[in-house]
PDB file of C-alpha atoms in Angstrom:
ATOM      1  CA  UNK J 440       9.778  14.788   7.650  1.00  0.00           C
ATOM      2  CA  UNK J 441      11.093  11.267   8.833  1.00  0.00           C
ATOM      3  CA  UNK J 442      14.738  10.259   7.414  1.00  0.00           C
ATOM      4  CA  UNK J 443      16.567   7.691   7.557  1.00  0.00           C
ATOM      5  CA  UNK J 444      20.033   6.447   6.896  1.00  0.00           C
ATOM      6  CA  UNK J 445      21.940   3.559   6.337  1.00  0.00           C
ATOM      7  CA  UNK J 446      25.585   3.386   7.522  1.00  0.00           C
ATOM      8  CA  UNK J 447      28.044  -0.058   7.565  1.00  0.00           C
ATOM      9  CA  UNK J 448      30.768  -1.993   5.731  1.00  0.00           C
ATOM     10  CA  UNK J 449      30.129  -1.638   1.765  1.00  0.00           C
ATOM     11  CA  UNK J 450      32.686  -5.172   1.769  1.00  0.00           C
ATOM     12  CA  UNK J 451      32.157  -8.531   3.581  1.00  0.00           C
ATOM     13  CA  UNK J 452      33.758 -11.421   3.398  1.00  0.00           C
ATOM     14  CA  UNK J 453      32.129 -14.990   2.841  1.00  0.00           C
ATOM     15  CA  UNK J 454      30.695 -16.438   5.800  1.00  0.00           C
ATOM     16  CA  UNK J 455      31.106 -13.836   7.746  1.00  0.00           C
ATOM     17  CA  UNK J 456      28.749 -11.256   9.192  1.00  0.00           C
ATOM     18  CA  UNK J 457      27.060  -8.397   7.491  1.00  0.00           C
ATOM     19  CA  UNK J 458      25.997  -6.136   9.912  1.00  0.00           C
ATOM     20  CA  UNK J 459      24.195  -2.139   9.466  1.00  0.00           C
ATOM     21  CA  UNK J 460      22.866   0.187  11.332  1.00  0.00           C
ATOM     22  CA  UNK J 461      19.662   3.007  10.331  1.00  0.00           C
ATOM     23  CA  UNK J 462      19.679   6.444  12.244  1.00  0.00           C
ATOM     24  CA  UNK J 463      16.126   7.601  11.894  1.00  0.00           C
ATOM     25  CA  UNK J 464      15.960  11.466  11.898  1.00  0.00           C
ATOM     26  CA  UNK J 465      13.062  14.005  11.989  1.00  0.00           C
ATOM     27  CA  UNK J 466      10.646  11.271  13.904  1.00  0.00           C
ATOM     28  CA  UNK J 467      10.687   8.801  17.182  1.00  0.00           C
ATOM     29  CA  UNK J 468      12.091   5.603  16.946  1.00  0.00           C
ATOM     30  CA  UNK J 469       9.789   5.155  19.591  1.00  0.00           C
ATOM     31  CA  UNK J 470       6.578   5.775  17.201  1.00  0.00           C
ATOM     32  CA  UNK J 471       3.880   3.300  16.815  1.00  0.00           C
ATOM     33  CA  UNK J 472       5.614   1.965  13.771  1.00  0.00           C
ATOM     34  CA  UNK J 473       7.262  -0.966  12.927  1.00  0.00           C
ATOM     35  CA  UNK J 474      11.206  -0.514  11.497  1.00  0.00           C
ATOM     36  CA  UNK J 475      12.279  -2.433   8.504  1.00  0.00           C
ATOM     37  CA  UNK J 476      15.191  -3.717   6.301  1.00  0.00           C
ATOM     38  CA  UNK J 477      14.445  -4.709   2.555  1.00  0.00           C
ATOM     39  CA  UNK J 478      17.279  -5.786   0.143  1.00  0.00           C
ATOM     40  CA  UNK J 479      17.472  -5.522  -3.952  1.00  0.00           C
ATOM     41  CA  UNK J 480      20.312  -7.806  -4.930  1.00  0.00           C
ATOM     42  CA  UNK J 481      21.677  -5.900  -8.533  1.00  0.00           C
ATOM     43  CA  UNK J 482      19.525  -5.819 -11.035  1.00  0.00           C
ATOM     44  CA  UNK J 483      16.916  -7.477  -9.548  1.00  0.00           C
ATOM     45  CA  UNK J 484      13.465  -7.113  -7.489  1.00  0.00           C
ATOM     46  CA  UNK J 485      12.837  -6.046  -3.858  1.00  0.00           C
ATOM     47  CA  UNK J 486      13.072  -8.424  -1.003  1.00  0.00           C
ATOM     48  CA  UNK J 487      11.733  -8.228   2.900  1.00  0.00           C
ATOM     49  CA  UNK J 488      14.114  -8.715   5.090  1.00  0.00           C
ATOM     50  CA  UNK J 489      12.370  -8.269   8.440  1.00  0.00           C
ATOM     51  CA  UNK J 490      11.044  -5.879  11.236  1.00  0.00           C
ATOM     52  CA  UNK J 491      10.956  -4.338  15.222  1.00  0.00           C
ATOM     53  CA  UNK J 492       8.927  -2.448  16.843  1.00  0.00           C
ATOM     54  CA  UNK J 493      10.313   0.116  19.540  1.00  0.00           C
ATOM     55  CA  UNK J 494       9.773  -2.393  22.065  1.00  0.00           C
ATOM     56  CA  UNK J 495      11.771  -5.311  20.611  1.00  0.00           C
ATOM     57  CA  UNK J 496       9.299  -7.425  19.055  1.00  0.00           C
ATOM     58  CA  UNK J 497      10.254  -8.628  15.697  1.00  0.00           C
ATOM     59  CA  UNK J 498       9.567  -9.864  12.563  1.00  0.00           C
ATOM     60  CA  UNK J 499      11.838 -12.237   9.996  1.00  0.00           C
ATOM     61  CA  UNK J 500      11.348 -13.504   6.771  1.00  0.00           C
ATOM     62  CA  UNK J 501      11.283 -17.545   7.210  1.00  0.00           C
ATOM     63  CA  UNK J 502      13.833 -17.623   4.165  1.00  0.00           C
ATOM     64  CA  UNK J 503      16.625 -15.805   5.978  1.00  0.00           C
ATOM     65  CA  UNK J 504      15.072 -15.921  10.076  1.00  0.00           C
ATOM     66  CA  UNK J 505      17.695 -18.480  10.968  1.00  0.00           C
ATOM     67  CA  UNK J 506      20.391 -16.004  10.050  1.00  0.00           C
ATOM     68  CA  UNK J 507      18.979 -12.843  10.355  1.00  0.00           C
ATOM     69  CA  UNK J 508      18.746 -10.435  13.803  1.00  0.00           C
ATOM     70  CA  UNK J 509      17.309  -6.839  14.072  1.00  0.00           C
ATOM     71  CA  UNK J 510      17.070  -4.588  17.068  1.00  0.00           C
ATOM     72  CA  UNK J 511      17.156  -1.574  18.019  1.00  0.00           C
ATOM     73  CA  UNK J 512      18.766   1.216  20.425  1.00  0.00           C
ATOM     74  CA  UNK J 513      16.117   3.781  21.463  1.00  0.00           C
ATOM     75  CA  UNK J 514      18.585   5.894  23.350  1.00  0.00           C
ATOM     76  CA  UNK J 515      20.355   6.550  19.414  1.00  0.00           C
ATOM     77  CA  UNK J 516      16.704   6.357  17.861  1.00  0.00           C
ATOM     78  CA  UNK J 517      18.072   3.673  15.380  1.00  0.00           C
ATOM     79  CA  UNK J 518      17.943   0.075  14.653  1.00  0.00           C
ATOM     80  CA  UNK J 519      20.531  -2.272  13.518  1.00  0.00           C
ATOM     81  CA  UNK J 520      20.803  -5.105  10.689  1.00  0.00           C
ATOM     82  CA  UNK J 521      23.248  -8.465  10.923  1.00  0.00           C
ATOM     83  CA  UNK J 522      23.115 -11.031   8.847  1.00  0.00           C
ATOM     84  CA  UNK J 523      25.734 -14.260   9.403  1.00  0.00           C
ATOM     85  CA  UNK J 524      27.004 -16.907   7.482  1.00  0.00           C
ATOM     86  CA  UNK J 525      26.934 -14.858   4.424  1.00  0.00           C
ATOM     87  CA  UNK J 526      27.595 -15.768   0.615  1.00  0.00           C
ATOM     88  CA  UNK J 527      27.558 -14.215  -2.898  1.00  0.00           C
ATOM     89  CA  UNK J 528      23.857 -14.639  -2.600  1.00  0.00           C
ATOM     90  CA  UNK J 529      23.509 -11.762   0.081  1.00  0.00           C
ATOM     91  CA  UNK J 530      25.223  -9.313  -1.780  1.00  0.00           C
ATOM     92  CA  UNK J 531      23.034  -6.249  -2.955  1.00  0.00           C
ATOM     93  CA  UNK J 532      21.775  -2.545  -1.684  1.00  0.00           C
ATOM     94  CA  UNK J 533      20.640  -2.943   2.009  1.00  0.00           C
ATOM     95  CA  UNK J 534      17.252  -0.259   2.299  1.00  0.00           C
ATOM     96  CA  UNK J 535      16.023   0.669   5.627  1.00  0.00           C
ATOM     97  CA  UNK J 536      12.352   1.982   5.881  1.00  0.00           C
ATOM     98  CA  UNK J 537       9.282   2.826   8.047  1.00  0.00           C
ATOM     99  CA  UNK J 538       6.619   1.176   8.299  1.00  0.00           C
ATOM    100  CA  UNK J 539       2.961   2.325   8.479  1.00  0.00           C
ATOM    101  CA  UNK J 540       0.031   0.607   8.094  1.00  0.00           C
ATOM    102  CA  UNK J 541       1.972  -2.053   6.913  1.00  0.00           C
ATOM    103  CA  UNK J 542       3.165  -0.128   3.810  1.00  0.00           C
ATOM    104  CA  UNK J 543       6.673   1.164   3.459  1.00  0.00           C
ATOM    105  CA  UNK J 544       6.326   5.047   3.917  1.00  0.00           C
ATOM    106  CA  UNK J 545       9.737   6.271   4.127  1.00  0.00           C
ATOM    107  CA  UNK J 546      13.294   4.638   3.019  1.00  0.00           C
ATOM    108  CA  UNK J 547      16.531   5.525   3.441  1.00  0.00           C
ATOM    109  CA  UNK J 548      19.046   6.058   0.526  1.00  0.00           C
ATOM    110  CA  UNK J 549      20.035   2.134   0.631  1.00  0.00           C
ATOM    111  CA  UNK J 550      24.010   1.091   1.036  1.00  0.00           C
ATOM    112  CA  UNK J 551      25.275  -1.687  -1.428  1.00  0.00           C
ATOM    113  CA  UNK J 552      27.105  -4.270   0.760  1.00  0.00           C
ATOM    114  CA  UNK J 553      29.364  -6.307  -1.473  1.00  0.00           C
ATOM    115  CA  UNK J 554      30.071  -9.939  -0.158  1.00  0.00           C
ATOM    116  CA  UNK J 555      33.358 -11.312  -1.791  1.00  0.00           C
ATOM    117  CA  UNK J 556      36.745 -12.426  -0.217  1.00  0.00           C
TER     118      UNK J 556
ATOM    119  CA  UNK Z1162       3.657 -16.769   1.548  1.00  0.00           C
ATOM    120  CA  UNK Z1163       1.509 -14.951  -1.218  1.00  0.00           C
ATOM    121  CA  UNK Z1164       2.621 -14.566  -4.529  1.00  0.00           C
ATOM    122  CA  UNK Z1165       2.783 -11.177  -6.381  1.00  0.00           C
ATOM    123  CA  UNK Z1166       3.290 -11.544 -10.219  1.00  0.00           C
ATOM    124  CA  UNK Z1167       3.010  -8.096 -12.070  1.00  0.00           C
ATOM    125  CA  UNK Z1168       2.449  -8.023 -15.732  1.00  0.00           C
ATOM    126  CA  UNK Z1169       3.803  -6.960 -18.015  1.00  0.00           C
ATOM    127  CA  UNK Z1170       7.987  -7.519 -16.922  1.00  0.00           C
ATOM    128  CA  UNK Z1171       8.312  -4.227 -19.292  1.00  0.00           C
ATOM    129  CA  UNK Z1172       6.375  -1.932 -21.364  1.00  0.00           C
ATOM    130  CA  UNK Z1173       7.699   0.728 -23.932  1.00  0.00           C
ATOM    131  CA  UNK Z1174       5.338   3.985 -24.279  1.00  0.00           C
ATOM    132  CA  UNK Z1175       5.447   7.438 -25.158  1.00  0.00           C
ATOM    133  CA  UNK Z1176       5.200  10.719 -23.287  1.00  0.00           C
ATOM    134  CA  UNK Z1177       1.431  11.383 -23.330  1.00  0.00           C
ATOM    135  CA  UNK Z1178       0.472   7.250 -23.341  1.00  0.00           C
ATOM    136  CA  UNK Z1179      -2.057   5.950 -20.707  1.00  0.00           C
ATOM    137  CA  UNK Z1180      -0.133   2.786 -19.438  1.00  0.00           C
ATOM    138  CA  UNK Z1181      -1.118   0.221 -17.239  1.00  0.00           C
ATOM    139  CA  UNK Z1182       0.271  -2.306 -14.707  1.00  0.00           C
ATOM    140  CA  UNK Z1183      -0.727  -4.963 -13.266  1.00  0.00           C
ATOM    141  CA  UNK Z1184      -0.747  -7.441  -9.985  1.00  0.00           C
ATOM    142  CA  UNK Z1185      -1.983 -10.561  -9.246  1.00  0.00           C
ATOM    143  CA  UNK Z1186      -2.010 -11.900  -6.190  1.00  0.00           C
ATOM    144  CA  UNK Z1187      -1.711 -15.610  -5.152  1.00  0.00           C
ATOM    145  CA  UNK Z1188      -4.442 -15.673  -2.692  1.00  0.00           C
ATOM    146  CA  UNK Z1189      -7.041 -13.064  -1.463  1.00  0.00           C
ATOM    147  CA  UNK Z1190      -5.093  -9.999   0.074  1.00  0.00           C
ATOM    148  CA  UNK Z1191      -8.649  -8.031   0.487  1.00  0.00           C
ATOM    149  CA  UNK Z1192      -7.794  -4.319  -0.653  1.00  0.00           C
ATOM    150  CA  UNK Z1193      -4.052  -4.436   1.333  1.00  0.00           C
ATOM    151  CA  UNK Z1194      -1.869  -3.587  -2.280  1.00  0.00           C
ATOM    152  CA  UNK Z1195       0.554  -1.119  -1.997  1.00  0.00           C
ATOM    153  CA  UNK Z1196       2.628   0.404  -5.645  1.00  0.00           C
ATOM    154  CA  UNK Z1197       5.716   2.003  -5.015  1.00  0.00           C
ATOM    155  CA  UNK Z1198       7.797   3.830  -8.034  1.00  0.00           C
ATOM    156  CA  UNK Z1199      11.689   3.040  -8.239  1.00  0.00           C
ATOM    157  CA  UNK Z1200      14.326   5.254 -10.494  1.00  0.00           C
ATOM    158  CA  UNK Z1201      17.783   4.203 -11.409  1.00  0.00           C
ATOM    159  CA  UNK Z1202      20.326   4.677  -8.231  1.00  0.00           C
ATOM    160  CA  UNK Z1203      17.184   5.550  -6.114  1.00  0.00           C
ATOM    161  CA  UNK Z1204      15.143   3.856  -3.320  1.00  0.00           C
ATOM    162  CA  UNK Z1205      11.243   3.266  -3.757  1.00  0.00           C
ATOM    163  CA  UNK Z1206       9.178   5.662  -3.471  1.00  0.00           C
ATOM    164  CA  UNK Z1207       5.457   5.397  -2.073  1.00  0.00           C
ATOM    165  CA  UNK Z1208       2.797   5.830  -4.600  1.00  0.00           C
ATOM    166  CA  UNK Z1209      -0.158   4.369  -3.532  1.00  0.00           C
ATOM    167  CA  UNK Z1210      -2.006   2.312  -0.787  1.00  0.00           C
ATOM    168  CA  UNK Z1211      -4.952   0.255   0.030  1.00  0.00           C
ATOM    169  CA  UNK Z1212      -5.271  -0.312  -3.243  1.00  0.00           C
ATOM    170  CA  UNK Z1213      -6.217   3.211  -4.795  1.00  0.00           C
ATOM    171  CA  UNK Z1214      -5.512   5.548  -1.983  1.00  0.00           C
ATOM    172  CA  UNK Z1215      -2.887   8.287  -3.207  1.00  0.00           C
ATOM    173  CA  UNK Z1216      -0.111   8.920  -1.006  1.00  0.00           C
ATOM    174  CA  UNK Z1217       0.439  12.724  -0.317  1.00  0.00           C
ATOM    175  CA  UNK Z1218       1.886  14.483  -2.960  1.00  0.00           C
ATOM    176  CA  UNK Z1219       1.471  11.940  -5.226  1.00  0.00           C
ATOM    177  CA  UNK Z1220       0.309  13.301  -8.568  1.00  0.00           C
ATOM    178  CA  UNK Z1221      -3.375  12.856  -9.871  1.00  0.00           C
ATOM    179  CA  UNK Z1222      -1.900  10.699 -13.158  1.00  0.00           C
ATOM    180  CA  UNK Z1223      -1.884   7.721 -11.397  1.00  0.00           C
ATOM    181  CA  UNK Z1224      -5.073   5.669 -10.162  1.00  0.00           C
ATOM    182  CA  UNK Z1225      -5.123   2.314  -9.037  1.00  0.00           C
ATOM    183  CA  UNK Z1226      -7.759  -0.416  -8.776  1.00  0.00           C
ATOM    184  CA  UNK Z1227      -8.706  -3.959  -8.166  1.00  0.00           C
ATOM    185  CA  UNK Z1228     -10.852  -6.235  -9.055  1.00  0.00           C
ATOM    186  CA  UNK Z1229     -10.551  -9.641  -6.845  1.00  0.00           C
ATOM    187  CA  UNK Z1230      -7.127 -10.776  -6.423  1.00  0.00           C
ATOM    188  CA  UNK Z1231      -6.297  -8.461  -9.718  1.00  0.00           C
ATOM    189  CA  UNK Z1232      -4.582  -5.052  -9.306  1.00  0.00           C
ATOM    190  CA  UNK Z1233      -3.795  -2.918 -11.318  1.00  0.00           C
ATOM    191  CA  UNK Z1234      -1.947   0.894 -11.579  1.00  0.00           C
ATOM    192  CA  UNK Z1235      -2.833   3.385 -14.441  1.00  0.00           C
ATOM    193  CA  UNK Z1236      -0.746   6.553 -15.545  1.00  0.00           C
ATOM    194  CA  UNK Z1237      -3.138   8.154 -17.660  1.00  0.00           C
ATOM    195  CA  UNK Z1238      -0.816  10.441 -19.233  1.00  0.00           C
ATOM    196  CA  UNK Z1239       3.193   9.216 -18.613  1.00  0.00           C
ATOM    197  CA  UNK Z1240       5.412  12.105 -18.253  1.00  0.00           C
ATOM    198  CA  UNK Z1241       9.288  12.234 -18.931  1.00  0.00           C
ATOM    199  CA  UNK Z1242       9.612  11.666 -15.007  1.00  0.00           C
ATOM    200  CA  UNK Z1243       7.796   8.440 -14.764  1.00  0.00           C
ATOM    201  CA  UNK Z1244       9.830   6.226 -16.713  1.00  0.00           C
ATOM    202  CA  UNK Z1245      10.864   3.528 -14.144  1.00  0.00           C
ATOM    203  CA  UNK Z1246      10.244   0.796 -12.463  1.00  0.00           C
ATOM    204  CA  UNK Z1247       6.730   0.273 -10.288  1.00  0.00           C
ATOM    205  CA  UNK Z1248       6.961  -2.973  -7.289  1.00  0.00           C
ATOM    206  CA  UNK Z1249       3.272  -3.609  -5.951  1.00  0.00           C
ATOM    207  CA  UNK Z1250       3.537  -5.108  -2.347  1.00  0.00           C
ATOM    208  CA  UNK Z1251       0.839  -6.886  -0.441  1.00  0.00           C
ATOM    209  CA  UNK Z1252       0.185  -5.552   3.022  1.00  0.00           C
ATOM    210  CA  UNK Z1253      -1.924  -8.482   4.198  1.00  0.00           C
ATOM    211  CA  UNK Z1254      -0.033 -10.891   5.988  1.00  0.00           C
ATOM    212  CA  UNK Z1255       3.739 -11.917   6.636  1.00  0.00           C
ATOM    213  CA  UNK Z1256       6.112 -12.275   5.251  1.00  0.00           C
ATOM    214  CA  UNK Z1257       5.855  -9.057   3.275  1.00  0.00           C
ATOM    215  CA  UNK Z1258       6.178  -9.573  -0.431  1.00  0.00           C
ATOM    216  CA  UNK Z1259       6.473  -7.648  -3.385  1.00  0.00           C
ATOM    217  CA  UNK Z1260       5.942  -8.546  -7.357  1.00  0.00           C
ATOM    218  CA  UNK Z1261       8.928  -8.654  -9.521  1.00  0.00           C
ATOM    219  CA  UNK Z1262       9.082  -5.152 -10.857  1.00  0.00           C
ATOM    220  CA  UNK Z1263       7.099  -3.645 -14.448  1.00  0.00           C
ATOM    221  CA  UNK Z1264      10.265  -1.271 -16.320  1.00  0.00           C
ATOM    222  CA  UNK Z1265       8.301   1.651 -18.142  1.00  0.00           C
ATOM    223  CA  UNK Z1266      10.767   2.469 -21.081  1.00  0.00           C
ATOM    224  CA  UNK Z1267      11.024   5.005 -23.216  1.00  0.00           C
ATOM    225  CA  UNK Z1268       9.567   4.041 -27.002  1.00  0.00           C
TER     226      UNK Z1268
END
C-alpha cells in the first residue's frame, strides 16, 4: 500500500518561497508513475499544480509554471514542491499524490500552508 | 485547457435516495473522466475511472456513465457515509483539471 506524506512550513511570508517536500512510503519513487502536487485553497475546489517522473521530466500548470519547480530525490524516494513570489492567493492545503494512468490513485494527508506576514 | 462544470453545486437527499452528479466537459475528453469523493478535513479519495471503471474497493452503489462530453456519477442508494463532496477530473490532456465540486447534504 503506497503512502505518502507531506512535510514543510504551515507559515510563509508574502513573496517569499513556499517550499514542501512528499516521502512516498510502501512503493518506488522510481515506479512508472508520474508524482504530483494539487492544492485546495479553503473552502474551495481542487487545483493541479504539476508533475515528475522519476527521471526528472516534468509537468506545470501554465497558470503557476513561471513560479512553480518540482523534483525529486530518488536516493530519499520523495519529491519536493517550491513555489516563489507568493501571495494571499497561494494560501491553502498543499496534497501530494500518485499518479496512474493519469488519474490520482493515492494522496497524502495534505498540509495547509498559510501565506501571511 | 478543458473545462469541467459539474451540476448540480449541491444537492440535499436522504439516506436510501438514488442521487446523481454530473460533468460536462468543454471539449471531447473520449472516456478519460475520473470522480473522486472528498470528506471534511480529508484528502480525495479515488472512486472511479475511465469513466465507469470502479476503483478497488470501491462499493457497488456507485456507477458512472457518459454520454458524449456528458458524465455523470450515480449512488443508487446514499448511505450515512457518502455525504460529501464528489470532484470529476479529466484525464485527457494537460493541464489536469477538475470540476468545481457537487456537496451531497444531508436533507
Amino acid at each position: 500500500q503506497v503512502q505518502l506524506q507531506e512535510s514543510g512550513p504551515g507559515l510563509v511570508k508574502p513573496s517569499g518561497t513556499l517550499s514542501l517536500t512528499c516521502a512516498v512510503s510502501g512503493g518506488s519513487i522510481s515506479s512508472d508513475n508520474w508524482w504530483s502536487w494539487v492544492r485546495q485553497p479553503p473552502g474551495k475546489g481542487l487545483e493541479w499544480i504539476g508533475e515528475i517522473y522519476h527521471s526528472g521530466s516534468t509537468n506545470y500548470n501554465p497558470s503557476l509554471k513561471s513560479r512553480v519547480t518540482i523534483s525529486v530525490d530518488k536516493s530519499k524516494n520523495q519529491f519536493s514542491l517550491k513555489l516563489s513570489s507568493v501571495t494571499a492567493a497561494d494560501t491553502a492545503v498543499y496534497y501530494c499524490a500518485r499518479i496512474l494512468s493519469n488519474y490520482f490513485d493515492y494522496w497524502g494527508q495534505g498540509t495547509l500552508v498559510s501565506v501571511s506576514s | 485547457d478543458i473545462q469541467m462544470t459539474q451540476s448540480p453545486s449541491s444537492v440535499s437527499a436522504s439516506v436510501g435516495d438514488r442521487v446523481t452528479i454530473t460533468c460536462r466537459a468543454s471539449q471531447g475528453i473520449a472516456s478519460w473522466l475520473a470522480w473522486y469523493q472528498q470528506k471534511p478535513g480529508k484528502a480525495p479519495k479515488f472512486l472511479i475511472y475511465a469513466a465507469s471503471s470502479l476503483q478497488s474497493g470501491v462499493p457497488s452503489r456507485f456507477s458512472g456513465s457518459e454520454s458524449g462530453t456528458d458524465f455523470t456519477l450515480t449512488i443508487s442508494s446514499l448511505q450515512p457515509e457518502d455525504f460529501a463532496t464528489y470532484y470529476c477530473q479529466q484525464a485527457n490532456s494537460l493541464p489536469r483539471t477538475f470540476g468545481q465540486g457537487t456537496k451531497v447534504e444531508i436533507k
